[in-house]
CSV table of C-alpha atoms in Angstrom, one decimal:
chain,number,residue,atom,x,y,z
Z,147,UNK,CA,77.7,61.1,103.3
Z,148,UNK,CA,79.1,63.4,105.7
Z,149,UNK,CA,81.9,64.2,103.8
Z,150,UNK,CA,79.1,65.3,100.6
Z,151,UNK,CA,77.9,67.5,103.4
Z,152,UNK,CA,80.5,69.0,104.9
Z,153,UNK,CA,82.5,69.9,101.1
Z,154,UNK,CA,78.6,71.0,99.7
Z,155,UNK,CA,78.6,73.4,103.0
Z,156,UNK,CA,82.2,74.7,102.1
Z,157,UNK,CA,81.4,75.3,98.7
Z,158,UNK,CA,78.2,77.5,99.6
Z,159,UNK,CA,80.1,79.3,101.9
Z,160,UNK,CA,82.7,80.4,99.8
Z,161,UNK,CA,80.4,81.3,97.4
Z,162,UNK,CA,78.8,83.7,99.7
Z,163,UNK,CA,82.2,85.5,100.6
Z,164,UNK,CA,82.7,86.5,96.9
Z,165,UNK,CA,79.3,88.0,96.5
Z,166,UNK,CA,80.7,89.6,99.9
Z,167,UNK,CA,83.7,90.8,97.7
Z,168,UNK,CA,81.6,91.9,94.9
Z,169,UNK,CA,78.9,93.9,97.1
Z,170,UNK,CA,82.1,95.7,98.4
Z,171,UNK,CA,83.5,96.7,95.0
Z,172,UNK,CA,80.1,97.5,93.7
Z,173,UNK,CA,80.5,100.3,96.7
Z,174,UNK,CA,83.4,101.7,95.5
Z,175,UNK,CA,82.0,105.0,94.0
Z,176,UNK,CA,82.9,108.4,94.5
Z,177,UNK,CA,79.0,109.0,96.3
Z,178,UNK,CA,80.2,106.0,98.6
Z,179,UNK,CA,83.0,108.2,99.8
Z,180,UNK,CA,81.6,111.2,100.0
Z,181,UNK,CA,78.8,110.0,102.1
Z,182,UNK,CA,81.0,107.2,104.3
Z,183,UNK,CA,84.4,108.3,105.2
Z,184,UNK,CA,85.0,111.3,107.6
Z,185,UNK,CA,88.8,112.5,109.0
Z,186,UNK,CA,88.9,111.0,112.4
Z,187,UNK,CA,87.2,107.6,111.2
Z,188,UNK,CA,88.9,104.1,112.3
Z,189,UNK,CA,90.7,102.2,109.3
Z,190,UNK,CA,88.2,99.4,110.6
Z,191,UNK,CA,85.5,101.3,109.3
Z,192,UNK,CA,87.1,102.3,106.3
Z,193,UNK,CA,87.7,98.6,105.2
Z,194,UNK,CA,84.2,97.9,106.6
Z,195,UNK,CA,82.9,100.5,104.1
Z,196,UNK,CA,85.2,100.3,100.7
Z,197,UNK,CA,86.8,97.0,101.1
Z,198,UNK,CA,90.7,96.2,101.5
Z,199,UNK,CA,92.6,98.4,99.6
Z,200,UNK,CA,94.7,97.4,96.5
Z,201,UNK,CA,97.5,99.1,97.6
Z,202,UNK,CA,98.9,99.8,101.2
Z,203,UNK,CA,101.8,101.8,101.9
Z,204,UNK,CA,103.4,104.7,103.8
Z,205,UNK,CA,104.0,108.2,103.2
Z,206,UNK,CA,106.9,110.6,103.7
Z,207,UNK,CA,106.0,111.0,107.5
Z,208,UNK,CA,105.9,106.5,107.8
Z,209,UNK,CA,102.2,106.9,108.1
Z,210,UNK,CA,100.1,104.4,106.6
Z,211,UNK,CA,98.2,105.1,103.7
Z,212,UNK,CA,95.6,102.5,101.7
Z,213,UNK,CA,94.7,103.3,97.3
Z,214,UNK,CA,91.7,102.0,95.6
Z,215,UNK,CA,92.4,102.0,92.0
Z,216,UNK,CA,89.4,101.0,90.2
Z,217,UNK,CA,89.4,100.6,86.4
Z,218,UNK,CA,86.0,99.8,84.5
Z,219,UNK,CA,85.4,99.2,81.0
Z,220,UNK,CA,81.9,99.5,79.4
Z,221,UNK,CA,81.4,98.2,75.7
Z,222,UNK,CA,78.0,99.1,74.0
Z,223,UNK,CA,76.7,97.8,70.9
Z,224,UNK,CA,74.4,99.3,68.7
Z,225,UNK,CA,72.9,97.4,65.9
Z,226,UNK,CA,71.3,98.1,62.5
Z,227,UNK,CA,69.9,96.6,59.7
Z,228,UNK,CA,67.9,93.5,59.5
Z,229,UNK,CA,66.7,91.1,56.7
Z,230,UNK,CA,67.7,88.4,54.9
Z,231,UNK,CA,71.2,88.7,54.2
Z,232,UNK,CA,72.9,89.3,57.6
Z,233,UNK,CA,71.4,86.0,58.5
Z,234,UNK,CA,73.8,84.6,57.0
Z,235,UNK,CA,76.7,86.9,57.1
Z,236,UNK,CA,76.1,88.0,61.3
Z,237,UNK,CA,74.5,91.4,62.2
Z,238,UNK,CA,75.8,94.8,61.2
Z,239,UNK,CA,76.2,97.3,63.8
Z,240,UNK,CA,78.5,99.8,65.9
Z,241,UNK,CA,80.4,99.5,68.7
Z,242,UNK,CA,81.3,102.1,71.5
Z,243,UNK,CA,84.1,102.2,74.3
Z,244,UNK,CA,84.6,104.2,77.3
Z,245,UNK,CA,86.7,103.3,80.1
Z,246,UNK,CA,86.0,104.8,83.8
Z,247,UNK,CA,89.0,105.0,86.4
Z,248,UNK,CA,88.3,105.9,90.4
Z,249,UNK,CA,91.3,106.3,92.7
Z,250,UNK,CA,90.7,106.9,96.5
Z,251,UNK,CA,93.5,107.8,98.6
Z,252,UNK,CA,93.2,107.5,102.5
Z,253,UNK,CA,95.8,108.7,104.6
Z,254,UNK,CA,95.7,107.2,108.3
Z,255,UNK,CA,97.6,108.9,111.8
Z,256,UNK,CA,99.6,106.7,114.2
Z,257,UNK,CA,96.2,105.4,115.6
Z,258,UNK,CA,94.7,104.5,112.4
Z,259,UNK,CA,92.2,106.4,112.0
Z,260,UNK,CA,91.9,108.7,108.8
Z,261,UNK,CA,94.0,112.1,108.6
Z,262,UNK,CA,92.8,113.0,105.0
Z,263,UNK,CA,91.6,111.4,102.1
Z,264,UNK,CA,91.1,112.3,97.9
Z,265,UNK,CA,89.7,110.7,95.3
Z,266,UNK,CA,89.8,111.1,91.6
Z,267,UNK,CA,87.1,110.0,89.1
Z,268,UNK,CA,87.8,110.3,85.0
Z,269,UNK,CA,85.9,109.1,82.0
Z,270,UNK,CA,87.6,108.9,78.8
């Protein structure tokens, strides 16, 4: 019995740490870093605010620097027609899709906290 309990605790507790995850992402929005990240802020902020990074690495000068790269897809369908015969043959329609791409670049000083930062937001 106290093993039901202990793995059913587990298991809800994971599944709180990815809706964590996906509150984060859902945050990663070119308003979010407008409004959240200053120069001078600490990376523990940062992380606080976007998330971990998919990409860390350094720059020319061996200072760290984090990249969000975030690529969404949105698919819409538009249907027409109706009746009888696309019963049995499935629904007739149109379909539409745009992909949206985000980087955010932050640049960090020896003490970690931010030196400059860019983003980039496309549509195509």
């Amino acid at each position: 019995m106290k093993k039901l309990i202990l793995l059913t605790c587990s298991t809800l507790l994971i599944g709180c740490s990815a809706i964590q995850q996906a509150v984060k992402e859902d945050n990663l929005t070119v308003g979010t870093v407008q409004r959240e990240i200053a120069v001078g802020m600490p990376a523990s902020a940062v992380a606080e605010v976007l998330g971990s990074p998919n990409i860390v690495t350094t720059d020319e000068n061996h200072q760290e620097v984090w990249i969000y790269d975030k690529i969404r897809s949105e698919v819409s369908y538009s249907q027409r027609g109706g009746g009888i015969p696309l019963l049995m043959f499935g629904s007739a329609g149109d379909s539409t899709s745009s992909k949206k791409t985000l980087t955010i670049i932050i640049k960090f000083d020896i003490t970690k906290k931010v030196r400059d930062f860019a983003y980039h937001a496309s549509r195509f």
